[in-house]
Amino acid sequence: MPLGLRELLMKSKRHARVCAAGAAAFAAACLCGGCGRQEQPPAGPLAMRPATPPLQAAAGKLGIAFVTVGPVSDWGFNYAMNEGRLFLEATLHDKVTTKLVENVPEGADVERVMQKLVNDGNRLIFPTSLGYLDPALRVAQRNPQVVFMHTGGYKTAANLGTFTAYLDEAFYLAGIVAGRMSRSNHIGFVGAHPVPPIIREINALALGVQTVKPLAEVDVVWTGAWSDPGKETEAANALLDLGADVLAVHQDSPIAVIMAAEKRGAKSIGVHADAGRFAPTGWLTGAKWEWGAFLVTITKSVLDHSWKPQLLRGGLKEGYVALSPFGSVVPQQLREQVLQREKDIRDGRLLVFAGPIVDVSGNLRIPRGRPASFTELEGMDWCVKGVFGCTQR
Amino acid sequence: MSGGYSSLETLFSGTVLAGTSVLYATLGETIAERSGIINLGLEGVMMFSAMIAVMATAASGEPLLGVLAAIAAGAAMGLVHAFLCVTLVCNQIAAGLALFLLGKGLSNYLGAELVGVKVAGLPALLGIADPLVPLSWVLVAAAGLITYRTRAGIALQAAGEAPRDAERLGVDVRRVRFVAVLLGSAMAGIGGAHLALGYAGSWAPDIVGGRGWVAIAMVILARWNPSWSFAGAYLFGLMSTLSFALQARGVAVSFYFLSMVPYLVTIVALVATSWSIRKHPAAVPAALAQPYQRE
């Protein structure tokens, strides 16, 4: 039955209304689904909202807030940062309160979240993702009474400093384990992006491997993403296909690579945190952060007003990084040997990047008789001999 | 760089493993589009079902239950799309994009607790390491047979080609479309389960990484023929495996370029296909994405 013109019009109008209502409900559901878990970002512009009473300040404690780009349950970078926060709170519980906002995207969101944290009375803020640097600089400029400590950045402001630890020494020790445990003398490395900190870790790993297997090679594959488990699995499989029998990794979460290695009977070296539970048979060890000690040092300097904006760096010696517990396959003798090397590094008797160091093309990068300089370490964009695929761009 | 480990066999298995999730999604989308409904929310459907697969497996310890839950999750997302597009006759493009955002938001929100949770991988079945791979082949063959050789298949094609004529000839077009969207979405759900349980072995936010969008393009490459859905999916699998294999073998090409290759090939394939479609326009379901209301 064809409809009359009037009915047809009415029908299409009613239809448009139903669709509009459906779309609105949908949009609301989507917005809500995208929210963070612990902290709902404010819906409107902050200037329009009534000022929140500074709760932490009222209690006489220093309010400290952390912002992470991913979930803290990732057994990776964010997990390690949250462990550090818990350590900080346990250590200085009578002087500080802490809170953490996770899953905040880099961009406009993080600026809003940080301003909200300031309005809530927090006076020390840790923006913990590389891409938070510029938003943090903007919020810092607007709030001179608040101290910001950014992770890994290269710029500072009057009330913004940066801090990071380097995992290279721990990777060097893990390299000794990898070299001893490898039968094929092929060690694979799945990296996120060819940035200096990761290249430095790969070089340290290779130098560690070469102390026990001078001719072993380290093959690197980049995924081009901090977190993409599908690509990480593909990259791991490509390295295993090539004959690697130990895989090391630096992605936001090491799980995908460790599990890909475990599935095919290969050994694995983790990063960020102890993820041995994901590879009960193949886990060797890993490089992990010990942010807790670092955060306590920084917080104490804010509490006694000795804090200054600077680029704080540290490693094994300062206790800011450590070697993850050994897997059950690592023999006792090897453990003792590696722990002895660890002690040598802590005591300053052993330096990972001490000359002579030759790069893949045979150029002498660090001459005999001197250690690598701060600039050489921070900007490392070349790979040591024995590393393949490391810096092709 | 030492060679000798390279073999066609590992390249083949890598291709199949990387392509299986895209294959399920492509096959499912083909069925939906043959009925005349385009589902641009495929990426969101895969994310949601991948998350549900890990959640159900973590809760029950049984990966097969995880797969079944993912199928149900995919079908539930399909139900939303079918309700909007078939029952309410909303704009399919807008509904699909909303479905994508819903799936993405829901899975990242509900999945926050699942990051870093260890789940059991897919068990071997009858000596086959990854039972979802042969299942995908069976489904491709079955979909081809059903579409071209059965009454139901003819009704499916008719709904997507000429819904009004089909209705006059006794086909319940809305029912056919509803079922096709549900089925297609459920298949994308298996794809999500394979990605999470059979491939990456864990849940992570944005785990699907664009595979849902690629699948929509691969439907066009297969020219809406379910039997050809494997071609595009495995082409994508081959390219993504190859990009890492080449990188690991020290090919002196930027890895940024290599990681772009799968998507580049997708675009090239689309261009080539649309050239051929211009010569044979019959390949496109004539009523695709057009709202249909019963008279």
XYZ file of C-alpha atoms in Angstrom:
688
model
C 0.000 0.000 0.000
C 1.630 3.275 -1.019
C 1.327 5.954 1.665
C -0.196 9.365 1.152
C 2.236 12.279 0.964
C 1.280 13.651 4.407
C 1.664 10.244 6.052
C 4.979 9.716 4.326
C 6.277 13.057 5.653
C 5.044 12.335 9.189
C 6.538 8.907 9.100
C 9.934 10.142 7.993
C 9.853 12.874 10.678
C 9.059 10.356 13.413
C 11.822 8.175 12.056
C 14.314 11.043 12.195
C 13.377 11.680 15.851
C 13.879 8.042 16.832
C 17.248 7.966 15.111
C 18.355 11.199 16.772
C 17.419 9.831 20.201
C 19.254 6.604 19.483
C 22.343 8.462 18.322
C 22.342 10.644 21.453
C 22.102 7.614 23.749
C 24.877 6.021 21.753
C 27.150 9.034 22.001
C 26.590 9.155 25.763
C 27.483 5.481 26.083
C 30.612 5.977 23.982
C 31.772 8.988 25.980
C 31.274 7.128 29.224
C 33.050 4.059 27.865
C 36.089 6.165 27.104
C 36.404 7.557 30.617
C 39.296 6.725 32.895
C 38.789 4.229 35.664
C 39.776 5.937 38.869
C 39.236 9.548 37.984
C 36.466 10.905 35.825
C 37.879 13.803 33.815
C 35.745 16.925 34.338
C 33.054 17.339 31.720
C 33.056 21.120 31.306
C 35.694 23.841 31.197
C 37.416 24.050 34.552
C 37.010 27.800 34.907
C 33.243 27.290 35.022
C 33.363 24.846 37.918
C 33.315 25.859 41.580
C 36.752 25.694 43.167
C 37.338 22.367 44.875
C 38.582 22.662 48.460
C 42.252 21.617 48.631
C 41.722 18.459 50.704
C 45.307 17.307 50.867
C 46.616 20.735 51.789
C 44.093 20.937 54.615
C 45.369 17.695 56.118
C 48.870 19.184 56.206
C 50.268 16.569 53.883
C 51.874 17.049 50.491
C 49.407 15.988 47.803
C 51.162 14.037 45.044
C 49.479 12.955 41.821
C 50.592 10.637 39.018
C 49.244 10.555 35.482
C 49.895 7.474 33.306
C 49.133 7.006 29.624
C 48.148 3.345 29.956
C 46.640 0.985 32.530
C 48.759 0.241 35.602
C 47.942 -3.449 35.305
C 50.068 -3.848 32.154
C 53.050 -5.549 33.845
C 55.026 -2.877 32.039
C 56.030 0.752 32.382
C 52.805 1.946 34.019
C 52.711 -1.018 36.389
C 56.259 -0.234 37.506
C 55.367 3.429 38.035
C 52.389 2.500 40.215
C 54.577 0.130 42.257
C 56.881 3.103 42.793
C 53.952 5.244 43.920
C 52.857 2.586 46.431
C 56.428 2.385 47.747
C 56.533 6.184 48.077
C 53.261 6.253 49.983
C 54.344 3.436 52.292
C 57.677 5.131 52.997
C 56.429 8.689 53.590
C 52.835 7.947 54.641
C 52.852 10.540 57.424
C 53.960 13.325 55.086
C 52.263 12.668 51.753
C 49.089 11.429 50.115
C 49.186 10.086 46.573
C 46.718 9.402 43.838
C 47.001 8.114 40.295
C 44.996 8.779 37.136
C 45.539 6.146 34.450
C 44.668 5.828 30.753
C 44.982 9.540 29.994
C 45.716 10.116 26.285
C 48.581 12.417 25.314
C 47.079 15.684 24.102
C 44.364 18.042 25.319
C 43.015 15.521 27.853
C 46.148 15.384 29.945
C 46.332 19.167 30.271
C 42.794 19.225 31.648
C 43.433 16.295 34.006
C 46.607 17.913 35.388
C 44.824 21.234 35.968
C 42.079 19.357 37.814
C 44.706 17.645 39.984
C 46.200 21.049 40.799
C 42.746 22.421 41.667
C 42.247 19.427 43.973
C 45.228 20.606 46.004
C 48.041 18.424 44.711
C 51.382 20.230 44.853
C 53.710 17.657 43.221
C 52.659 16.129 39.920
C 54.318 13.333 37.974
C 53.318 13.316 34.295
C 54.850 9.954 33.372
C 54.571 9.754 29.593
C 57.019 11.262 27.106
C 54.229 13.029 25.202
C 53.023 14.787 28.377
C 56.029 17.142 28.336
C 54.534 20.078 26.426
C 51.108 19.971 28.132
C 52.931 19.766 31.489
C 55.041 22.823 30.597
C 51.845 24.770 29.862
C 50.112 23.725 33.102
C 53.334 24.415 35.042
C 53.470 27.949 33.696
C 49.919 28.625 34.878
C 50.542 27.114 38.343
C 53.916 28.301 39.666
C 53.109 26.988 43.192
C 53.123 23.368 41.943
C 56.191 21.234 41.187
C 56.099 19.021 38.097
C 58.500 16.111 37.565
C 58.224 14.726 34.053
C 59.579 11.299 33.111
C 62.307 11.304 30.503
C 61.863 14.812 29.073
C 64.674 17.021 27.838
C 63.248 20.472 28.723
C 62.896 22.145 32.111
C 61.085 25.192 33.509
C 61.228 27.063 36.827
C 58.852 24.532 38.417
C 59.326 21.582 36.048
C 62.160 19.087 36.159
C 62.579 15.715 34.520
C 63.850 12.409 35.801
C 64.545 9.026 34.327
C 66.508 5.919 35.067
C 68.421 3.946 32.480
C 67.907 0.240 32.121
C 71.106 -0.269 30.113
C 73.196 -1.694 32.962
C 70.488 -4.213 33.800
C 70.256 -5.131 30.114
C 74.033 -5.654 30.092
C 73.668 -8.179 32.919
C 70.708 -9.811 31.173
C 72.913 -10.030 28.068
C 75.399 -12.185 29.961
C 72.558 -14.566 30.868
C 71.207 -14.506 27.285
C 74.645 -15.232 25.820
C 75.226 -18.194 28.131
C 71.749 -19.664 27.636
C 71.587 -19.290 23.839
C 72.449 -22.345 21.781
C 71.980 -20.775 18.355
C 74.004 -17.668 19.305
C 71.139 -15.561 17.957
C 69.454 -13.175 20.345
C 66.402 -11.292 19.101
C 65.207 -7.890 20.315
C 61.705 -6.501 19.704
C 61.801 -2.718 20.100
C 59.049 -0.113 19.902
C 60.859 2.846 18.299
C 64.539 3.469 17.449
C 64.986 6.134 20.151
C 68.290 6.636 22.024
C 67.215 5.038 25.362
C 66.177 1.798 23.623
C 69.210 1.765 21.290
C 71.344 2.172 24.398
C 69.624 -0.860 25.978
C 70.189 -2.954 22.844
C 73.869 -1.990 22.779
C 74.272 -2.821 26.460
C 72.561 -6.176 25.925
C 74.880 -6.954 22.996
C 77.982 -5.962 24.981
C 76.824 -8.270 27.770
C 76.242 -11.122 25.303
C 79.690 -10.581 23.792
C 81.457 -10.993 27.139
C 80.541 -14.688 27.005
C 79.882 -15.268 23.263
C 82.048 -12.850 21.256
C 80.592 -13.968 17.910
C 76.909 -14.104 18.852
C 74.601 -11.674 17.072
C 71.703 -9.560 18.285
C 68.961 -9.041 15.686
C 66.571 -6.133 16.155
C 63.040 -5.722 14.812
C 61.064 -2.507 15.379
C 57.283 -2.583 15.649
C 56.828 1.185 15.275
C 54.283 1.168 18.128
C 54.548 1.338 21.935
C 51.650 -1.041 22.298
C 50.332 -3.342 19.556
C 50.295 -6.968 20.758
C 49.483 -8.252 17.273
C 52.526 -6.603 15.713
C 54.692 -7.570 18.701
C 53.729 -11.215 18.172
C 54.521 -10.962 14.454
C 57.876 -9.338 15.200
C 58.727 -12.029 17.765
C 57.798 -14.783 15.315
C 59.933 -13.216 12.577
C 62.955 -13.257 14.913
C 62.291 -16.847 16.000
C 61.933 -17.883 12.337
C 65.361 -16.388 11.763
C 66.854 -18.688 14.387
C 66.838 -16.579 17.547
C 66.380 -18.703 20.660
C 66.384 -15.874 23.207
C 64.108 -12.846 22.810
C 64.455 -9.543 24.617
C 61.898 -6.764 24.388
C 61.190 -3.105 25.000
C 57.498 -2.380 24.430
C 55.007 -0.805 26.863
C 54.091 -4.295 27.980
C 56.473 -7.250 27.479
C 53.703 -9.866 27.657
C 53.070 -10.533 23.950
C 56.753 -11.105 23.106
C 57.433 -13.215 26.196
C 54.409 -15.390 25.470
C 55.330 -15.763 21.781
C 58.789 -16.986 22.837
C 57.321 -19.342 25.444
C 54.891 -20.808 22.920
C 57.774 -21.817 20.650
C 60.127 -23.049 23.355
C 62.451 -20.024 23.272
C 63.908 -18.107 26.231
C 62.936 -14.565 27.117
C 64.316 -11.398 28.719
C 61.735 -8.968 30.088
C 61.546 -5.246 30.618
C 59.914 -2.805 33.102
C 58.804 -5.375 35.708
C 59.150 -9.023 36.702
C 56.888 -10.825 34.213
C 58.277 -14.329 34.813
C 54.796 -15.688 35.469
C 53.990 -15.320 31.752
C 56.814 -17.674 30.737
C 57.289 -20.300 33.453
C 59.795 -22.351 31.424
C 61.590 -19.824 29.221
C 61.924 -16.735 31.454
C 65.595 -15.896 32.092
C 65.573 -12.488 33.759
C 64.888 -8.888 32.802
C 65.635 -5.244 33.377
C 63.187 -3.549 35.711
C 62.538 -0.137 37.174
C 62.742 0.579 40.886
C 60.957 3.927 40.741
C 60.143 3.854 44.468
C 63.614 4.919 45.622
C 63.753 7.612 42.930
C 60.334 9.019 43.860
C 61.273 9.138 47.558
C 64.449 11.101 46.738
C 62.510 13.601 44.623
C 59.676 13.964 47.146
C 62.077 14.535 50.047
C 63.735 17.342 48.093
C 60.330 18.982 47.565
C 59.451 18.562 51.263
C 62.675 20.225 52.484
C 62.544 22.893 49.748
C 65.837 21.823 48.189
C 64.149 20.837 44.908
C 65.590 22.411 41.774
C 64.490 22.049 38.153
C 67.009 19.699 36.562
C 67.426 16.568 34.473
C 67.773 13.836 37.124
C 69.219 10.559 35.913
C 70.174 7.333 37.639
C 70.736 3.613 37.229
C 71.778 0.444 38.992
C 74.178 2.193 41.336
C 71.520 4.553 42.699
C 69.075 1.658 43.040
C 66.662 3.104 40.476
C 66.787 0.001 38.268
C 67.407 -3.672 39.027
C 67.686 -7.109 37.516
C 64.442 -9.132 37.650
C 64.513 -12.462 39.527
C 66.097 -15.301 37.528
C 63.947 -17.948 35.884
C 64.254 -21.550 37.045
C 66.303 -22.544 33.957
C 69.205 -20.249 34.887
C 71.894 -22.383 36.604
C 73.234 -21.357 40.013
C 76.787 -20.807 38.784
C 75.623 -18.353 36.133
C 73.460 -16.496 38.655
C 76.462 -16.012 40.925
C 78.597 -14.828 38.026
C 75.981 -12.261 36.973
C 75.404 -11.051 40.535
C 79.165 -10.546 40.868
C 79.082 -8.377 37.731
C 76.140 -6.462 39.190
C 78.187 -5.766 42.321
C 81.087 -4.590 40.133
C 78.782 -2.092 38.412
C 77.324 -0.857 41.701
C 80.818 -0.416 43.131
C 81.930 1.474 40.029
C 84.501 -1.157 39.040
C 82.688 -2.043 35.816
C 81.452 0.428 33.219
C 79.164 -0.815 30.429
C 80.094 1.850 27.889
C 83.849 2.093 28.304
C 86.114 2.403 25.258
C 87.078 0.975 22.933
C 83.610 0.517 21.429
C 83.243 -0.056 17.692
C 79.936 0.385 15.833
C 78.372 -1.907 13.184
C 80.225 -0.154 10.360
C 83.574 -0.592 12.095
C 83.986 3.040 13.216
C 85.587 3.587 16.604
C 82.837 5.430 18.520
C 84.322 5.525 22.000
C 88.121 5.465 22.084
C 90.182 3.269 24.413
C 90.681 4.513 27.917
C 87.640 6.743 28.411
C 83.984 6.186 29.326
C 81.137 7.439 27.147
C 80.103 11.013 27.943
C 76.627 12.074 29.148
C 75.828 13.473 25.668
C 77.064 10.318 23.939
C 74.859 8.191 26.201
C 71.742 10.418 25.990
C 71.871 10.753 22.212
C 73.025 7.259 21.266
C 71.846 6.619 17.697
C 74.358 4.013 16.566
C 74.719 0.324 17.329
C 77.696 -1.674 18.510
C 79.320 -4.357 16.379
C 77.269 -7.545 16.345
C 73.858 -5.823 16.327
C 71.827 -6.086 13.135
C 68.828 -4.070 11.983
C 69.201 -1.570 14.801
C 69.217 1.876 13.233
C 67.752 1.566 9.761
C 65.202 4.298 9.332
C 73.143 -11.510 8.517
C 72.924 -15.248 8.501
C 70.259 -16.823 6.363
C 69.461 -20.510 6.234
C 66.544 -20.300 8.649
C 64.316 -18.675 6.103
C 61.760 -20.992 4.647
C 58.506 -20.762 2.809
C 56.933 -22.818 5.541
C 57.440 -20.234 8.275
C 56.298 -17.480 5.924
C 53.162 -19.480 5.157
C 52.321 -20.194 8.783
C 53.011 -16.563 9.672
C 50.689 -15.409 6.914
C 47.867 -17.680 8.008
C 48.252 -16.752 11.687
C 48.363 -13.020 10.995
C 45.541 -13.196 8.468
C 43.024 -15.363 10.321
C 41.390 -12.593 12.373
C 41.057 -10.451 9.235
C 39.621 -13.461 7.370
C 36.807 -13.952 9.893
C 35.994 -10.248 9.825
C 36.097 -10.088 6.017
C 33.845 -13.112 5.670
C 31.366 -11.728 8.193
C 31.297 -8.293 6.561
C 30.814 -9.898 3.128
C 27.695 -11.678 4.366
C 26.290 -8.478 5.915
C 27.039 -6.417 2.800
C 25.524 -9.028 0.504
C 22.272 -8.438 2.383
C 22.607 -4.688 1.747
C 23.858 -3.560 5.172
C 27.345 -2.107 5.548
C 28.830 -2.386 9.053
C 31.602 0.171 9.536
C 31.699 -0.747 13.225
C 33.674 -3.928 12.499
C 36.787 -2.655 14.294
C 34.715 -1.954 17.419
C 32.989 -5.331 17.169
C 36.388 -7.082 17.046
C 37.717 -5.069 20.000
C 34.677 -5.785 22.133
C 34.652 -9.513 21.360
C 38.427 -9.819 21.857
C 37.977 -8.271 25.296
C 35.018 -10.539 26.121
C 37.028 -13.577 24.930
C 39.817 -12.771 27.392
C 37.346 -11.913 30.159
C 35.413 -15.176 29.778
C 38.595 -17.231 29.489
C 40.084 -15.575 32.563
C 36.884 -16.176 34.540
C 36.334 -19.784 33.496
C 39.851 -20.952 32.655
C 38.396 -22.449 29.495
C 39.436 -20.832 26.179
C 36.658 -22.588 24.250
C 34.154 -20.789 26.463
C 36.075 -17.616 25.641
C 35.507 -18.208 21.929
C 31.806 -18.887 22.478
C 31.500 -15.732 24.578
C 33.235 -13.760 21.819
C 30.726 -15.104 19.285
C 27.902 -14.000 21.585
C 29.554 -10.597 22.076
C 29.943 -10.164 18.319
C 26.305 -11.122 17.807
C 25.233 -8.669 20.536
C 27.071 -5.851 18.766
C 25.458 -7.032 15.524
C 22.085 -6.870 17.253
C 22.642 -3.176 18.018
C 23.631 -2.478 14.414
C 20.745 -4.512 12.994
C 18.271 -2.778 15.308
C 19.518 0.645 14.206
C 19.873 -0.126 10.504
C 17.150 -2.682 9.813
C 14.451 -1.960 12.400
C 14.873 1.809 12.737
C 16.312 2.255 9.220
C 18.928 4.727 10.471
C 21.826 5.890 8.329
C 24.126 2.863 8.118
C 27.328 4.887 7.942
C 26.513 6.902 11.077
C 25.311 3.802 12.949
C 28.491 1.918 12.002
C 30.779 4.703 13.180
C 28.828 4.926 16.450
C 29.159 1.150 16.843
C 32.925 1.456 16.364
C 33.162 4.122 19.089
C 30.910 2.085 21.380
C 33.002 -1.074 20.936
C 36.251 0.803 21.422
C 35.038 2.664 24.509
C 33.351 -0.335 26.109
C 36.275 -2.684 25.562
C 38.926 -0.264 26.801
C 36.756 0.598 29.822
C 35.695 -2.932 30.816
C 39.039 -4.358 29.706
C 41.115 -2.111 31.954
C 41.123 -4.841 34.618
C 42.136 -7.466 32.062
C 45.427 -5.928 30.978
C 48.195 -8.171 32.223
C 45.855 -11.039 33.049
C 47.292 -14.334 31.900
C 44.856 -16.553 30.028
C 45.131 -20.067 28.630
C 45.705 -20.150 24.863
C 43.525 -22.085 22.434
C 43.843 -25.839 22.947
C 44.877 -28.149 20.132
C 41.981 -30.034 18.606
C 42.497 -33.341 16.769
C 46.207 -32.570 16.572
C 45.642 -29.128 15.034
C 47.509 -26.456 16.971
C 45.077 -23.641 16.222
C 41.557 -25.014 15.585
C 40.207 -21.595 14.572
C 42.327 -21.714 11.389
C 40.712 -24.802 9.803
C 37.333 -23.608 11.101
C 37.773 -20.417 9.085
C 38.387 -22.475 5.937
C 35.270 -24.539 6.584
C 33.236 -21.352 7.078
C 34.593 -19.790 3.863
C 33.640 -22.900 1.879
C 30.227 -23.105 3.552
C 29.499 -19.408 2.999
C 30.336 -19.758 -0.697
C 28.084 -22.787 -1.065
C 25.209 -21.240 0.870
C 25.377 -17.906 -0.958
C 25.377 -19.342 -4.460
C 23.734 -22.748 -4.132
C 20.855 -22.472 -1.666
C 17.496 -20.682 -1.439
C 18.711 -18.832 1.649
C 21.729 -17.624 -0.290
C 19.615 -16.424 -3.187
C 17.367 -14.583 -0.714
C 20.505 -12.989 0.815
C 21.691 -11.809 -2.595
C 18.222 -10.579 -3.552
C 17.933 -8.542 -0.330
C 21.141 -6.729 -1.223
C 20.385 -6.303 -4.922
C 16.716 -5.408 -5.182
C 14.966 -5.486 -1.810
C 11.594 -4.299 -3.145
C 11.445 -6.928 -5.855
C 12.631 -9.546 -3.405
C 9.864 -8.585 -1.002
C 7.289 -8.936 -3.758
C 8.626 -12.408 -4.462
C 8.101 -13.435 -0.848
C 11.485 -12.732 0.738
C 11.269 -11.211 4.223
C 14.029 -8.678 3.470
C 14.195 -7.234 6.974
C 14.565 -10.679 8.517
C 17.255 -11.679 6.005
C 19.187 -8.463 6.680
C 18.791 -8.805 10.435
C 20.136 -12.370 10.414
C 22.955 -11.488 7.988
C 24.180 -8.618 10.188
C 23.989 -10.799 13.296
C 25.857 -13.678 11.614
C 28.478 -11.393 10.107
C 29.101 -9.664 13.392
C 29.360 -12.991 15.223
C 32.053 -14.063 12.726
C 33.973 -10.856 13.348
C 33.657 -11.894 16.994
C 35.544 -15.131 16.270
C 38.181 -12.970 14.579
C 38.516 -10.922 17.752
C 38.798 -14.121 19.817
C 41.552 -15.422 17.548
C 43.477 -12.179 17.834
C 43.338 -12.200 21.633
C 43.491 -15.927 22.464
C 45.170 -17.573 19.475
C 47.581 -14.869 18.455
C 48.635 -12.227 20.947
C 47.723 -14.361 23.975
C 46.511 -11.422 26.044
C 44.332 -8.316 26.069
C 45.666 -4.826 25.515
C 43.776 -1.619 24.737
C 43.329 -1.074 20.976
C 44.504 -4.646 20.353
C 42.774 -4.847 16.955
C 45.051 -2.171 15.505
C 43.022 -1.345 12.372
C 42.379 -4.936 11.258
C 38.634 -4.289 11.284
C 39.011 -1.388 8.873
C 41.298 -3.448 6.648
C 38.637 -6.178 6.559
C 36.072 -3.711 5.196
C 38.482 -2.899 2.365
C 39.171 -6.597 1.776
C 35.456 -7.224 1.152
C 35.790 -4.939 -1.869
C 38.977 -6.720 -2.968
C 37.058 -10.026 -2.850
C 34.316 -8.280 -4.863
C 31.684 -9.342 -2.323
C 32.349 -13.019 -3.064
C 32.632 -14.947 0.246
C 34.764 -17.639 -1.402
C 37.399 -15.020 -2.193
C 37.467 -13.436 1.259
C 40.622 -15.378 2.115
C 42.546 -13.656 -0.699
C 42.499 -10.200 0.835
C 42.877 -11.455 4.392
C 45.931 -13.565 3.594
C 47.389 -10.819 1.416
C 47.272 -8.605 4.497
C 48.705 -11.451 6.628
C 51.514 -12.034 4.115
C 52.405 -8.361 3.952
C 52.502 -7.857 7.695
C 54.555 -11.047 8.190
C 56.831 -10.105 5.324
C 57.426 -6.601 6.666
C 58.904 -8.059 9.872
C 60.683 -10.937 8.118
C 62.413 -8.461 5.784
C 63.318 -6.218 8.693
C 64.764 -9.158 10.635
C 66.803 -10.138 7.579
C 68.365 -6.711 7.520
C 66.763 -5.402 4.350
C 67.980 -1.826 4.169
C 64.551 -0.233 3.861
C 63.084 2.045 6.513
C 60.980 0.003 8.936
C 58.444 2.810 8.927
C 58.003 2.090 5.229
C 57.893 -1.669 5.794
C 55.218 -1.356 8.470
C 53.196 0.784 6.076
C 53.324 -1.879 3.336
C 50.260 -3.932 4.426
C 48.075 -0.815 4.364
C 49.647 0.421 1.134
C 48.929 -2.907 -0.535
C 45.348 -2.655 0.732
C 44.952 0.696 -1.024
C 46.580 -0.544 -4.234
C 44.299 -3.586 -4.205
C 41.270 -1.315 -3.750
C 42.276 0.881 -6.655
C 42.822 -2.142 -8.883
C 39.474 -3.610 -7.846
C 37.505 -0.446 -8.451
C 38.981 -0.280 -11.948
C 37.671 -3.752 -12.628
C 34.350 -2.955 -10.925
C 33.877 -0.048 -13.318
C 33.919 -2.588 -16.108
C 31.719 -5.076 -14.242
C 29.515 -3.030 -11.905
C 27.398 -6.092 -11.107
C 29.856 -7.120 -8.378
C 28.592 -4.430 -5.981
C 25.312 -5.256 -4.206
C 23.049 -2.686 -5.860
C 21.167 -1.758 -2.679
C 24.235 -1.629 -0.416
C 23.937 0.958 2.363
C 20.552 2.085 1.053
C 17.842 2.251 3.703
C 14.943 -0.071 3.015
C 11.445 0.351 4.400
C 8.632 -1.977 3.627
C 5.936 -0.383 1.534
